[in-house]
Coordinates of C-alpha atoms and ligand atoms in Angstrom, one line a residue:
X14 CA 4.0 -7.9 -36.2
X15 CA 3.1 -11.5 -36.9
X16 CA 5.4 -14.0 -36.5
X17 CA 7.6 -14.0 -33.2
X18 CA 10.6 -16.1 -32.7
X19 CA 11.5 -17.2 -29.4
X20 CA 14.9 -18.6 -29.1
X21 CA 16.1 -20.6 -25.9
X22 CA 19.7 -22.1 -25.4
X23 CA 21.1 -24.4 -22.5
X24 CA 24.6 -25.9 -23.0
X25 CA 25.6 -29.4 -21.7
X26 CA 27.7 -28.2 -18.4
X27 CA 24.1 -26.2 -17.3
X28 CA 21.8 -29.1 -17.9
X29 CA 24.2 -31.3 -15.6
X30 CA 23.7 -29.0 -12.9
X31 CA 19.8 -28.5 -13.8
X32 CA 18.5 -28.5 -10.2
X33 CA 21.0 -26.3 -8.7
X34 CA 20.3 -23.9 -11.3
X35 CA 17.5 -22.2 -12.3
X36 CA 18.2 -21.2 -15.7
X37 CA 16.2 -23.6 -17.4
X38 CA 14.6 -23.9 -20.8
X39 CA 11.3 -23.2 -19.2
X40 CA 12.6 -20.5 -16.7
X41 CA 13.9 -18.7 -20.0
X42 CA 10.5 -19.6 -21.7
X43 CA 8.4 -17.8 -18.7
X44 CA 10.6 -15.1 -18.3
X45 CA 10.0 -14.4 -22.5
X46 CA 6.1 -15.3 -22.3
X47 CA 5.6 -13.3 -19.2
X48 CA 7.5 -10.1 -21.8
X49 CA 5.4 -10.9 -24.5
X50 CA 1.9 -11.2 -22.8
X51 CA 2.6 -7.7 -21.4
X52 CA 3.0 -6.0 -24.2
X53 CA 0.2 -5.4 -26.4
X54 CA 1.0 -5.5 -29.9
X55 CA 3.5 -8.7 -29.4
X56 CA 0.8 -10.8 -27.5
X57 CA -1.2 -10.6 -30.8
X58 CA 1.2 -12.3 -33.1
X59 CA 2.0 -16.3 -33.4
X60 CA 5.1 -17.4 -31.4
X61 CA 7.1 -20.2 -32.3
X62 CA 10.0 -22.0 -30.4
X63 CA 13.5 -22.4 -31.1
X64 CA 16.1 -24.3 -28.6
X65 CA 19.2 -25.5 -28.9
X66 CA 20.2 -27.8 -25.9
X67 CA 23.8 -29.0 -25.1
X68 CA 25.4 -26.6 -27.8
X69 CA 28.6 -25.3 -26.1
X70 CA 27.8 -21.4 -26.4
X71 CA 31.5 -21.0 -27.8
X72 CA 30.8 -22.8 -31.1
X73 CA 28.1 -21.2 -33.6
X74 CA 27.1 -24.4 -34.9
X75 CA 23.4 -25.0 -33.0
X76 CA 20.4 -26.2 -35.1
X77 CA 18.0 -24.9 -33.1
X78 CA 19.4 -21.2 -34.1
X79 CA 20.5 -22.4 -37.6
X80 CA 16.5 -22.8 -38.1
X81 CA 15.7 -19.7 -37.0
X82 CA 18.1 -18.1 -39.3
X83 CA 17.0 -19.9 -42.0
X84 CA 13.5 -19.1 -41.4
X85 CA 14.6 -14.9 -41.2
X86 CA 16.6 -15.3 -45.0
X87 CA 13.2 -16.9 -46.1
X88 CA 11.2 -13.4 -44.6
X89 CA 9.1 -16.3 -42.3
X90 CA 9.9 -14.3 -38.9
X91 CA 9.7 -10.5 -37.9
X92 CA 10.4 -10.9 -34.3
X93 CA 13.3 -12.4 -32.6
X94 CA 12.9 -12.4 -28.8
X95 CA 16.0 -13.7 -26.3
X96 CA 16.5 -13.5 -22.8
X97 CA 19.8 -12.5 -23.2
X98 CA 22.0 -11.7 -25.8
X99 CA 24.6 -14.1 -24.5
X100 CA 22.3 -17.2 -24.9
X101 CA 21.4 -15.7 -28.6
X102 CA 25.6 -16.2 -30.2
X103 CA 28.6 -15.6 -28.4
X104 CA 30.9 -14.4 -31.1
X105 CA 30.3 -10.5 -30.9
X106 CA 31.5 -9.8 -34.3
X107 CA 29.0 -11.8 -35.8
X108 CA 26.4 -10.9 -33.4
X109 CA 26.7 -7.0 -34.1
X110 CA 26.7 -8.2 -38.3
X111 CA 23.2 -9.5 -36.9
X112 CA 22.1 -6.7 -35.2
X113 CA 23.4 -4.0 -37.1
X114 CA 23.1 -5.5 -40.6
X115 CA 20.9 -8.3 -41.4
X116 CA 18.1 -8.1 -39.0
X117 CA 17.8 -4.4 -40.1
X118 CA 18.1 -5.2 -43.8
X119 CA 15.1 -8.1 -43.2
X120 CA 13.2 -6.1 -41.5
X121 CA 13.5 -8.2 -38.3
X122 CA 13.3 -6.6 -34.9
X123 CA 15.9 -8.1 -32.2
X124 CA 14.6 -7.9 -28.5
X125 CA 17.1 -9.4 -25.9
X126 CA 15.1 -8.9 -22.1
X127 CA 17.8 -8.5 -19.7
X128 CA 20.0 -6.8 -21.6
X129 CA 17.1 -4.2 -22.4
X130 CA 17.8 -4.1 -26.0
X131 CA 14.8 -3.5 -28.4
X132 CA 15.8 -2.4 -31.9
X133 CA 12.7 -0.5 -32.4
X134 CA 13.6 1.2 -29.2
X135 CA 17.3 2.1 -30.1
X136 CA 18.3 4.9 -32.3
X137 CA 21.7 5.6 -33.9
X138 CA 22.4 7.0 -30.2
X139 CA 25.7 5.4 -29.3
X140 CA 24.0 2.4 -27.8
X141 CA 25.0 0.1 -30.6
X142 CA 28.6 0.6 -28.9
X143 CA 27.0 -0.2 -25.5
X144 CA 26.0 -3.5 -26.9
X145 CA 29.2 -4.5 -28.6
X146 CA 30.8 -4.1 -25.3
X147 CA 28.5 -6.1 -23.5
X148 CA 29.3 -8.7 -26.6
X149 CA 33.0 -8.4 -25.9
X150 CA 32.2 -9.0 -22.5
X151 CA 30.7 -12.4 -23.4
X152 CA 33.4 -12.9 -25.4
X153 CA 35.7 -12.8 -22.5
X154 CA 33.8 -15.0 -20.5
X155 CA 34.0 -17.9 -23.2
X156 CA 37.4 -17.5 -23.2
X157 CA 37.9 -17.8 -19.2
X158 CA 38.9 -14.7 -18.7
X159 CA 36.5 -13.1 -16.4
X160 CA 38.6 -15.1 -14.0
X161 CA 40.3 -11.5 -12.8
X162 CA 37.0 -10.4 -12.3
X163 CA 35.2 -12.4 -10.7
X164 CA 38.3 -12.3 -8.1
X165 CA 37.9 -8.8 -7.9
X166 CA 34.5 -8.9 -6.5
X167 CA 34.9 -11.4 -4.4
X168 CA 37.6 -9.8 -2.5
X169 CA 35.0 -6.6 -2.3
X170 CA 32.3 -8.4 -0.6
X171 CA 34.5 -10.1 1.5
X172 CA 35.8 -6.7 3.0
X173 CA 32.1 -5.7 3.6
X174 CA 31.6 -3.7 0.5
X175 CA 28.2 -3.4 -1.1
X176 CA 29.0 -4.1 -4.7
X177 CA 25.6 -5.4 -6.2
X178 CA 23.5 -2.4 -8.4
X179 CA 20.9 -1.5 -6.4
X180 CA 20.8 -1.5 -2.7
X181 CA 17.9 -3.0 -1.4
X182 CA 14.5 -1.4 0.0
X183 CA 15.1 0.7 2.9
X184 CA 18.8 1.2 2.2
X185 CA 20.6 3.8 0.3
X186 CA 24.5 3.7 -0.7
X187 CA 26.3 6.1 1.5
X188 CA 27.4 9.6 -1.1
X189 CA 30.8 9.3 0.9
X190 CA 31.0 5.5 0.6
X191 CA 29.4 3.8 -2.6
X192 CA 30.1 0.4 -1.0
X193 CA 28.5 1.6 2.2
X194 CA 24.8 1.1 2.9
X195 CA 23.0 3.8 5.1
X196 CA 18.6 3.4 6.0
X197 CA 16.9 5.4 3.7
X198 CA 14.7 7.0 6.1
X199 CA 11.6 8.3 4.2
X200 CA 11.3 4.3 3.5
X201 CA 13.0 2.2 6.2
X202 CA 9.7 2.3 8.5
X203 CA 7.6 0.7 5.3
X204 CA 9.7 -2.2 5.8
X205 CA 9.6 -2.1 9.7
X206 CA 5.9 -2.3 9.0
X207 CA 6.4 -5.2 6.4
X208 CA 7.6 -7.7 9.3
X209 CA 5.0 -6.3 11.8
X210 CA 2.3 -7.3 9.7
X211 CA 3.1 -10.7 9.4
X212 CA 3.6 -10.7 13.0
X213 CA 0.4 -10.1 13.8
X214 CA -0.7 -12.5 11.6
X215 CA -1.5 -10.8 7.8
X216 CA -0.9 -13.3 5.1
X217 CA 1.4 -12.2 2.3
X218 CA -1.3 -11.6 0.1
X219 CA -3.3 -9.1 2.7
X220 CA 0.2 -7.6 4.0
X221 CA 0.5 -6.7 -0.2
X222 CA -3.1 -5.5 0.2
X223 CA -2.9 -3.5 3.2
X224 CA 0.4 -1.7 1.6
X225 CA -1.7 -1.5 -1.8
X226 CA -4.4 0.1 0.2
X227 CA -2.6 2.4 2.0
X228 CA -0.8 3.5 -0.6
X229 CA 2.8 2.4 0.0
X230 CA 5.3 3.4 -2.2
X231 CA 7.2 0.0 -4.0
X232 CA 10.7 -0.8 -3.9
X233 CA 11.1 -0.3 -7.7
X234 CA 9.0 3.4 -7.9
X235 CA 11.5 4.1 -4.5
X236 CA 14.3 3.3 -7.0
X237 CA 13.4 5.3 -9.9
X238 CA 12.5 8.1 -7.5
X239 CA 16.1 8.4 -6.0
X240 CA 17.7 7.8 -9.7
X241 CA 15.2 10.4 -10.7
X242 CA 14.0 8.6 -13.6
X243 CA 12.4 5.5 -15.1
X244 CA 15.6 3.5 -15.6
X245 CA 13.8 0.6 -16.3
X246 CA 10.8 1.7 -18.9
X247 CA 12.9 -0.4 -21.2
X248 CA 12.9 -3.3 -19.1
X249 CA 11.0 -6.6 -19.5
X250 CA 9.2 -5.7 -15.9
X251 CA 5.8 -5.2 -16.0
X252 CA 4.6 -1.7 -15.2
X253 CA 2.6 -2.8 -12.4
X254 CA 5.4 -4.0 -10.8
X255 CA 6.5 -0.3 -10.3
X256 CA 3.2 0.7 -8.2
X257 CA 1.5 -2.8 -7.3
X258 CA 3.0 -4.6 -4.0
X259 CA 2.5 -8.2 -5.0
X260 CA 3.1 -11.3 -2.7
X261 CA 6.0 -12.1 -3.9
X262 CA 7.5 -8.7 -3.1
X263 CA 6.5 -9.1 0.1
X264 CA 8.5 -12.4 0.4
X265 CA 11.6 -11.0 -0.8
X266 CA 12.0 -8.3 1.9
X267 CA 11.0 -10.9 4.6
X268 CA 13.7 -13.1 3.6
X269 CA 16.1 -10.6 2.5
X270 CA 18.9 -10.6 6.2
X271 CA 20.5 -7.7 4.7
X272 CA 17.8 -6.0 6.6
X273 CA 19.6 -7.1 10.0
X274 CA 22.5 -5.9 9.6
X275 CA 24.2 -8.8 7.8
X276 CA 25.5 -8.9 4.6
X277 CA 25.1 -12.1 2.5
X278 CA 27.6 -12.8 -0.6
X279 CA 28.1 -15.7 -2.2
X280 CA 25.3 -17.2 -3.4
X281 CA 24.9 -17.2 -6.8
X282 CA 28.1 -17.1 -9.2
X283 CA 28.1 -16.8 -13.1
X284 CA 29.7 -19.8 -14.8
X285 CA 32.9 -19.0 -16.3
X286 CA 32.2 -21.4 -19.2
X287 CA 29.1 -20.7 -21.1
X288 CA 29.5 -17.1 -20.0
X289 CA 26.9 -15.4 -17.1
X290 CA 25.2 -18.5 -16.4
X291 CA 23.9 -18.5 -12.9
X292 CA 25.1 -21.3 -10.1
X293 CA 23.1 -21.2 -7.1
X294 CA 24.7 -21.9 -4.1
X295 CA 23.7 -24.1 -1.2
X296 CA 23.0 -22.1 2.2
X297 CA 25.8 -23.9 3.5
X298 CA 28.0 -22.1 1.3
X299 CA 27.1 -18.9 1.9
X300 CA 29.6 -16.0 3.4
X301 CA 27.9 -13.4 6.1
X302 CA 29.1 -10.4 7.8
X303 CA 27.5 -9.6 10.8
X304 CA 27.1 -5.9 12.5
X305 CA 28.2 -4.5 8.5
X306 CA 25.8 -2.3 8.4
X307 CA 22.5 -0.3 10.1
X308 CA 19.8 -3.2 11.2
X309 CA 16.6 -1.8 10.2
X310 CA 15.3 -5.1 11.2
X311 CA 16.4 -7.0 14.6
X312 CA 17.7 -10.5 14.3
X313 CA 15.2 -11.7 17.0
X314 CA 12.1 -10.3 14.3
X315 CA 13.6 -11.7 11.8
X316 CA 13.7 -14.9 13.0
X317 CA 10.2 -15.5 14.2
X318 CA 8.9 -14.2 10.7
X319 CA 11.0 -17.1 9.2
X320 CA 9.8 -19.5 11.8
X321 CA 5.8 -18.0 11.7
X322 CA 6.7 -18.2 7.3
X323 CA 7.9 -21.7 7.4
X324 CA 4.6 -22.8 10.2
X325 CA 2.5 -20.9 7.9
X326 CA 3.8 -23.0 4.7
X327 CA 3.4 -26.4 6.6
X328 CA -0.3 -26.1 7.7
X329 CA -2.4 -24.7 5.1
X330 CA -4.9 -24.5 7.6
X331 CA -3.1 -21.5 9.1
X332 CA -6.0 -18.8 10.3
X333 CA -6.5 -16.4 12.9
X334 CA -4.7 -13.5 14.0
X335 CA -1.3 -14.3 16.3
X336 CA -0.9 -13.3 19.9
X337 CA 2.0 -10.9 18.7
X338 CA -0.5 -7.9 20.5
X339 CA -0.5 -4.2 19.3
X340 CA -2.4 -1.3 21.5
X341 CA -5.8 -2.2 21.8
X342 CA -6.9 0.7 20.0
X343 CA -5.1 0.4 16.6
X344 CA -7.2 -1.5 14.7
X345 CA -9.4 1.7 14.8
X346 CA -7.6 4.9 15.0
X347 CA -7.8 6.9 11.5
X348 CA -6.3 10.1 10.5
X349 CA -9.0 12.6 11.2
X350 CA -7.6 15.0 7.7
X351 CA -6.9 12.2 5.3
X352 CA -8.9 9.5 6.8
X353 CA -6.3 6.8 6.2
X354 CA -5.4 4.1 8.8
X355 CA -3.2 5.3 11.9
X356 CA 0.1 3.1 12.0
X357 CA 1.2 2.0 14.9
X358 CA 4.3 0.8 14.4
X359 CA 6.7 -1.3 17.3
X360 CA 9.8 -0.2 17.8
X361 CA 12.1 -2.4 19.4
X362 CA 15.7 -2.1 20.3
X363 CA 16.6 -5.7 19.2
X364 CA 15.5 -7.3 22.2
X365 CA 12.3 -5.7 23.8
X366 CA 9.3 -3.3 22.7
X367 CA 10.4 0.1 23.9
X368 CA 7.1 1.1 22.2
X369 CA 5.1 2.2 19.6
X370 CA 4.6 4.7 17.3
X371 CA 2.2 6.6 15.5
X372 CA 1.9 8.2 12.1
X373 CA -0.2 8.4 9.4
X374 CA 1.6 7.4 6.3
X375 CA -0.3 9.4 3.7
X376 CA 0.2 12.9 5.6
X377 CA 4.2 11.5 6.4
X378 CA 4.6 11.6 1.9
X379 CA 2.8 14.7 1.5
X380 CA 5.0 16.4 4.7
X381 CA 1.5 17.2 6.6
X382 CA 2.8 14.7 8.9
X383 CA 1.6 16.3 13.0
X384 CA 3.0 14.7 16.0
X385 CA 0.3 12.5 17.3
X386 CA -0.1 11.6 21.0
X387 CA 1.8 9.3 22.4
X388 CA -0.4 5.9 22.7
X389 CA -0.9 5.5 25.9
X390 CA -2.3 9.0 26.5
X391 CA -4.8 7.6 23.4
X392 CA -5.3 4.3 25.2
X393 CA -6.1 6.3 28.2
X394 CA -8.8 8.9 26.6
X395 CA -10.7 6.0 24.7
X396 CA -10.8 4.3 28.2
X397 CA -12.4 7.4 29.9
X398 CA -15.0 7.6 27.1
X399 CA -15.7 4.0 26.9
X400 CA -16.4 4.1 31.1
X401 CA -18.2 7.3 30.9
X402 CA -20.8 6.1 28.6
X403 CA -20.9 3.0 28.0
X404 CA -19.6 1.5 32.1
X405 CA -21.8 0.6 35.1
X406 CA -20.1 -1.0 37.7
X407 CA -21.9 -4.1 40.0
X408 CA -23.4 -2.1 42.7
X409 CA -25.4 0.4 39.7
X410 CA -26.4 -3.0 37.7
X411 CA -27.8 -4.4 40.8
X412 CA -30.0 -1.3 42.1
X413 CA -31.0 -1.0 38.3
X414 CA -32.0 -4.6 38.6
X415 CA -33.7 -4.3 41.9
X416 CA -35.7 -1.2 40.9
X417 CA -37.0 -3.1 37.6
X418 CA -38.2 -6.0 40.0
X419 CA -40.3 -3.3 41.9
X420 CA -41.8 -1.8 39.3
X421 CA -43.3 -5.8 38.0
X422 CA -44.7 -6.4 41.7
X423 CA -46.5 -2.8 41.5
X424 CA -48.0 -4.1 38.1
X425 CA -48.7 -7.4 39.9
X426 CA -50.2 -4.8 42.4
X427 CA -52.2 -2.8 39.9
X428 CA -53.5 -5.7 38.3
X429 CA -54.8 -7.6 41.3
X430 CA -56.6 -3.8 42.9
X431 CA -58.5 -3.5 39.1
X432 CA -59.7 -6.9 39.5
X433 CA -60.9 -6.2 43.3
X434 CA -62.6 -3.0 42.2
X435 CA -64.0 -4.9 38.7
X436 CA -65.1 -7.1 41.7
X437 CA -66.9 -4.2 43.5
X438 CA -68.5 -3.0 40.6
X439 CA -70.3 -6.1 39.8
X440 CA -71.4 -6.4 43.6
X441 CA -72.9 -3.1 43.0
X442 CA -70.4 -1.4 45.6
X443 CA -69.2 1.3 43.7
X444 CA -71.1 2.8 39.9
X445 CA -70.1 2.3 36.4
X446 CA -68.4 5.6 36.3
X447 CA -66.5 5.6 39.8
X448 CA -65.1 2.0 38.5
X449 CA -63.8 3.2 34.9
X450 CA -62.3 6.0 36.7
X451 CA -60.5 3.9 38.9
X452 CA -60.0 1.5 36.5
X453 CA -58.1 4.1 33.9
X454 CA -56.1 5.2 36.7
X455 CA -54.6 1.9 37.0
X456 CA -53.6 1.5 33.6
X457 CA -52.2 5.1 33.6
X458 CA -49.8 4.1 36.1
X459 CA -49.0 0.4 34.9
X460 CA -48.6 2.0 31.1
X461 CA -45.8 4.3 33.7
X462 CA -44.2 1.4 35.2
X463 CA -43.9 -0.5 31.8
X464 CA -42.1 2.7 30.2
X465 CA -39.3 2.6 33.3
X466 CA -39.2 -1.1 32.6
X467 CA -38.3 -0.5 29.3
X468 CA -35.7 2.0 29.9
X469 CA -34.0 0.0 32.3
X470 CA -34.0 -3.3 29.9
X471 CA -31.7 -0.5 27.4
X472 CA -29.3 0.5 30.1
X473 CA -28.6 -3.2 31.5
X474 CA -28.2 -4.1 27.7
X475 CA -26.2 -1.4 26.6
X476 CA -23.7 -1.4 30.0
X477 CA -21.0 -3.3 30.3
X478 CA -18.4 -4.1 33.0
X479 CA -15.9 -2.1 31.3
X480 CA -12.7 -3.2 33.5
X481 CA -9.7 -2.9 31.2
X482 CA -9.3 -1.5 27.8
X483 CA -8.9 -4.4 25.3
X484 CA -9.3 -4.9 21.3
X485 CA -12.6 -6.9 22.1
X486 CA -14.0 -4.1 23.7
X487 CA -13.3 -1.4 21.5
X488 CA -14.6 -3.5 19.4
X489 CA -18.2 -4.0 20.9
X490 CA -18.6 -0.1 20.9
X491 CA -16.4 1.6 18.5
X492 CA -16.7 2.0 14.7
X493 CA -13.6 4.5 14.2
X494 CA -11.8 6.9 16.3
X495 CA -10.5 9.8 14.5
X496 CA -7.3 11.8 15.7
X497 CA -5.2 14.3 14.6
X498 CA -2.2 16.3 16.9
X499 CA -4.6 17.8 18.9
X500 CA -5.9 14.0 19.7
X501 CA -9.3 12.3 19.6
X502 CA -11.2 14.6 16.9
X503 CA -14.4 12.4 16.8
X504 CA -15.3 8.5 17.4
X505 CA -17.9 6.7 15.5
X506 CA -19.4 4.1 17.6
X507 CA -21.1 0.6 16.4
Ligands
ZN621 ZN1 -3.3 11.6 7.3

């Protein structure tokens, strides 16, 4: 592979309407480069560009793509790349003479991205038929009559029915009711979590981390997982998209209201004219339906993580950890068999905390999952241990206090008696020996007094006022507490 072609089309009626939509020369451009630099052997090979702007997608006359063929009859190019096939020709009989003749016979291999077509991929496996039909489809749209369609769908949505591919994160379609969502339980508390780290003031980039960390399964790997299989190994999405939580992944599940309940259409729609073009709409166009399905999210959360998102996006300066407070404890509570982080995740019912709860992730996937304590009994045990050990209350601080200040006027004592009896010596009142003797005495006991000092200076330093149980001072004396069902196993202290 040496020479790639990379072909980009936008017709007249798109380039009007450039800033509503995003299919752009350079959005098509990224979206190729970003296929190419994945892979390998193409990100080796020379690239050049051709586009064709304000060529009506119905007519075959473009320059741009009249090059490019020109430049394949003369053996110059062994690559074609497209975003789609639509925006390579529009006339499906031709197109499939293309694909199924001439590029073969040059020895030119055809990928088109979103339609997942690599001719080095495909064998003679029926999928050339899959591809004319997508071509026919095309063809329809040129000729405006996807009209009946896009009706159709409309209508759909507009009774409530979930008629886009995939449901999102969290979500599964209902086996009675493909146009019904129901919470796909193994995942729904990932994205509970999602919204709770922002909340307490994660940045998208850490709340990636933390999931990245822990171990969180990703929206696309969820997907395969239900379907069973990689569906999309023939996709232009990286592979790291499958097992990497990025910030951007994060983002679309904050922003995404189907996770209250509400279900958003309307706002995108494929132009009718140059066939699958996307229009986005303006918020103001958008249709909702409230209460259509399960809220894994409440409205209430959802809201403050837009407002805290858009506050966030204003000042740059944005640090600190909010005041959105979780139990004291959490920070440090690990799973004493696996030794991942304890979540404790808030549960709300829309309107108030009705509390929290606990579970290690990592044993909840491998179905070692115990029941933990509840919290507060937690909260309660790390408060006992804390007072026993670390507490002395005002009336033990001051006797410790008082006893140290005695023990310095007995040295004061000690000191003053050596010097009377040094005194005594020297006057010839007592001998040489009966002095040392008294003399080592003295020290013996101030060389006593200094010890108690010393052990007093470690308990006033190490106590604390321990009053009420907050983050702050867990912090000051904890490391890690470990629990499992049966509760604290073992705490590491600082
Ligand atoms: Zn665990």
């Amino acid at each position: 592979m040496n020479n790639i072609a990379i072909y980009m089309r936008i017709s007249f009626s798109e380039r009007d309407r450039q800033k509503q939509t995003e299919e752009t020369i350079n959005s098509q451009r990224n979206i190729i480069k970003h296929f190419i630099f994945n892979d390998q052997e193409l990100k080796k090979a020379n690239i050049e560009e051709f586009v064709d702007e304000g060529y009506s997608g119905s007519t075959t006359s473009r320059p741009g793509l009249d090059m490019l063929l020109k430049k394949v009859r003369g053996q110059e190019i062994n690559c074609i790349i497209v975003k789609d096939m639509s925006r390579f020709m529009r006339n499906y009989i031709e197109m499939g003479d293309y694909l199924e003749n001439i590029f073969p016979f040059m020895g030119v291999r055809f990928i088109a991205i979103n339609d997942g077509y690599d001719s080095d991929k495909e064998g003679h496996n029926g999928t050339e038929l899959d591809i004319q039909f997508k071509n026919l489809l095309n063809d329809y749209y040129s000729r405006d009559i996807s009209e009946k369609m896009t009706t159709a769908l409309y209508t759909a949505r507009k009774q409530g029915k979930y008629t886009t591919g995939t449901p999102p994160y969290g979500y599964l379609k209902d086996p009675k009711n493909k146009y019904k969502l129901i919470i796909d339980e193994s995942v729904s508390d990932n994205v509970r979590y999602i919204f709770q780290l922002i909340l307490e003031g994660y940045t998208l980039n850490e709340t990636a981390k933390i999931l990245n960390d822990e171990g969180v399964i990703t929206a696309r790997a969820r997907r395969n997982q239900i379907k069973g299989y990689d569906s999309y190994s023939n996709r232009w999405f990286s592979t790291v998209e499958q097992t990497i939580w990025s910030h951007s992944m994060v983002r679309r599940i904050l922003k995404n209201e189907v996770y209250t309940g509400t279900m958003v259409f309307n706002k995108t729609s494929k132009s009718k004219l140059d066939g699958g073009s996307v229009t986005y709409h303006p918020k103001e166009e958008w249709e909702k339906i409230y209460n259509n399905h399960e809220a894994i999210i409440s409205k209430e959360t959802f809201d403050r993580v837009s407002e805290l998102l858009k506050s966030r996006h204003k000042n740059k300066f944005y640090g600190g950890k909010s005041k959105y407070k979780n139990s004291p404890i959490a920070p440090f509570v690990r799973c004493n068999k696996c030794g991942y982080k304890i979540r404790f995740l808030k549960s709300s019912n829309g309107k108030e905390l009705i509390g929290i709860n606990l579970y290690c992730y990592y044993c909840r996937m491998l179905d070692q999952e115990e029941k933990l304590h509840h919290y507060k009994d937690l909260e309660e045990d790390v408060f006992k241990i804390l007072k026993d050990r670390f507490h002395t209350d005002k009336a033990e601080k001051e006797r410790l206090l008082k006893e140290q200040k005695k023990l310095y006027d007995k040295n004061d004592e000690l000191l003053k008696k050596k010097r009377i009896e040094f005194e005594n010596y020297k006057f010839g009142k007592i001998s040489r020996e009966a002095f040392i003797g008294l003399k080592d005495q003295l020290e013996e006991s101030t060389e006593e007094n200094n010890k108690r000092i010393k052990v007093i200076d470690k308990e006033l330093k190490e106590s604390g006022t321990i009053e009420s149980l907050t983050e702050d001072v867990v912090a000051k004396y904890i490391k890690t507490i470990y629990i499992s069902g049966k509760g604290i196993e073992k705490i590491e202290y600082c």
